Coordinates of C-alpha atoms and ligand atoms in Angstrom, one line a residue:
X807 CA 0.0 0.0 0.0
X808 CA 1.2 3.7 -0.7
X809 CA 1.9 6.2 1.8
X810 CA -0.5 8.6 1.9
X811 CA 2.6 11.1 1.6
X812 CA 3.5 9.5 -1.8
X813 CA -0.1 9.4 -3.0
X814 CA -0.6 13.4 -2.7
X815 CA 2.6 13.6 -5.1
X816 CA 0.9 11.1 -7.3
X817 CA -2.0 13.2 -7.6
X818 CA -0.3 16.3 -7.8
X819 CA 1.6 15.0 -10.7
X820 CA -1.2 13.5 -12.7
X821 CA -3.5 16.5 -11.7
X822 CA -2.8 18.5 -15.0
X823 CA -4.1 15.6 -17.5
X824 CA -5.7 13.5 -15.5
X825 CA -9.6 13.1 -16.2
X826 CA -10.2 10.7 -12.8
X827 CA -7.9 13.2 -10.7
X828 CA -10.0 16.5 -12.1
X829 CA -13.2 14.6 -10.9
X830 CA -12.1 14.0 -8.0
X831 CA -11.1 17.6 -7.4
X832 CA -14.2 18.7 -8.9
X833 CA -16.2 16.6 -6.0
X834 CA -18.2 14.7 -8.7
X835 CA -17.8 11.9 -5.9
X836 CA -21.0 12.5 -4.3
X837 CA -21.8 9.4 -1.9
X838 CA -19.2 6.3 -1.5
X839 CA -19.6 4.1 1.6
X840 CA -18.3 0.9 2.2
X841 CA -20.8 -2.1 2.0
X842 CA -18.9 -4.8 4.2
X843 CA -17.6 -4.8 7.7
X844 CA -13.9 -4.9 6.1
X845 CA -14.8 -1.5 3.5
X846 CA -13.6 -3.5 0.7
X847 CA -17.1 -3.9 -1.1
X848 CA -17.7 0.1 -1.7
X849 CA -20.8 1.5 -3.6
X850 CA -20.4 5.3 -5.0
X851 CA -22.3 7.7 -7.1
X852 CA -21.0 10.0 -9.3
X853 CA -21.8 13.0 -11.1
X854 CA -21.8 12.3 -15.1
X855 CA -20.2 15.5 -16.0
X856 CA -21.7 16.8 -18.9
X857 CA -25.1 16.0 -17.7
X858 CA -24.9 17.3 -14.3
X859 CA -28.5 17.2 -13.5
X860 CA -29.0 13.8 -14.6
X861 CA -28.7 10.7 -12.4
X862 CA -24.9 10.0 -11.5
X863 CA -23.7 7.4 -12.2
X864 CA -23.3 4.4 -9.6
X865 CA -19.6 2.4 -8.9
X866 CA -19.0 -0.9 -7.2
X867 CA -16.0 -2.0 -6.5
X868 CA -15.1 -5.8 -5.2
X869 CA -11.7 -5.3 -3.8
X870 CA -12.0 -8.9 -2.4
X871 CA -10.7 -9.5 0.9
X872 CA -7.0 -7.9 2.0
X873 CA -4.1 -9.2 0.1
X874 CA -6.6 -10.4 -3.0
X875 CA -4.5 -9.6 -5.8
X876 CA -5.6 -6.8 -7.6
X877 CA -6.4 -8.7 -11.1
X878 CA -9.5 -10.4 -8.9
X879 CA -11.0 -7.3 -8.1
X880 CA -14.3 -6.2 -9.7
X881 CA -14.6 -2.5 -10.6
X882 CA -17.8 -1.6 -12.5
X883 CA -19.8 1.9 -13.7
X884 CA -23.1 2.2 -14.8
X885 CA -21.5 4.6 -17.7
X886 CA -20.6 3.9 -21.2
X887 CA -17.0 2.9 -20.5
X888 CA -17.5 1.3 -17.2
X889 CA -18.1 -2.3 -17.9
X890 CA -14.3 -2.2 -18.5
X891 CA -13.8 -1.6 -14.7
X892 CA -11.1 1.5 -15.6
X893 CA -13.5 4.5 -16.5
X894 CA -12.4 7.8 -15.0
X895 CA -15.8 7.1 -12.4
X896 CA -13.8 4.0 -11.1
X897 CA -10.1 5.8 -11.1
X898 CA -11.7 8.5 -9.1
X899 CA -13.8 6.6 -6.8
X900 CA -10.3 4.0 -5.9
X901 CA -8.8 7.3 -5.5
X902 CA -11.5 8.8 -3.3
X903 CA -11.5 5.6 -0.7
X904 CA -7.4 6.5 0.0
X905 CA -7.9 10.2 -0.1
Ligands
ZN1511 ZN1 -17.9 5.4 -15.3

């Protein structure tokens, strides 16, 4: 796991390109709460941001139980990309859960 010290730097770095960063930032991350005992099962809603009035859209992520290796985890978005589990709603909401 990252320091939380190295993960600011990480952010600051990829802040200037970074689509999942600049949601973040823009708190488009409007609910996210842990849906097990152990807050790896995590439900979120974000804001779709060109439609901000419509409904957000909703994250799970599956990060199985500590020490699961990360190619078991199940990261999904109710967005167009997000069946791919790496949409900038996903980024941003795996980033929001260390912030
Ligand atoms: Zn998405």
């Amino acid at each position: 796991m990252l320091v939380v010290d190295l993960l600011t730097d990480i952010l600051l770095y990829l802040d200037v390109k970074s689509r999942p960063v600049a949601v973040l930032r823009a708190n488009h991350v409007i609910f996210c709460e842990a849906e097990d005992f152990n807050k790896r099962h995590i439900f979120a809603l974000c804001l779709q941001t060109p439609a901000m009035k419509s409904s957000p859209h909703e994250v799970k992520l599956k990060l199985g139980s500590r020490g699961t290796s990360v190619e078991q985890w199940i990261c999904i978005c109710s967005c167009n990309a997000g069946q791919s589990g790496y949409c900038e709603h996903v980024v941003a909401d795996l980033l929001y859960v260390n912030w």
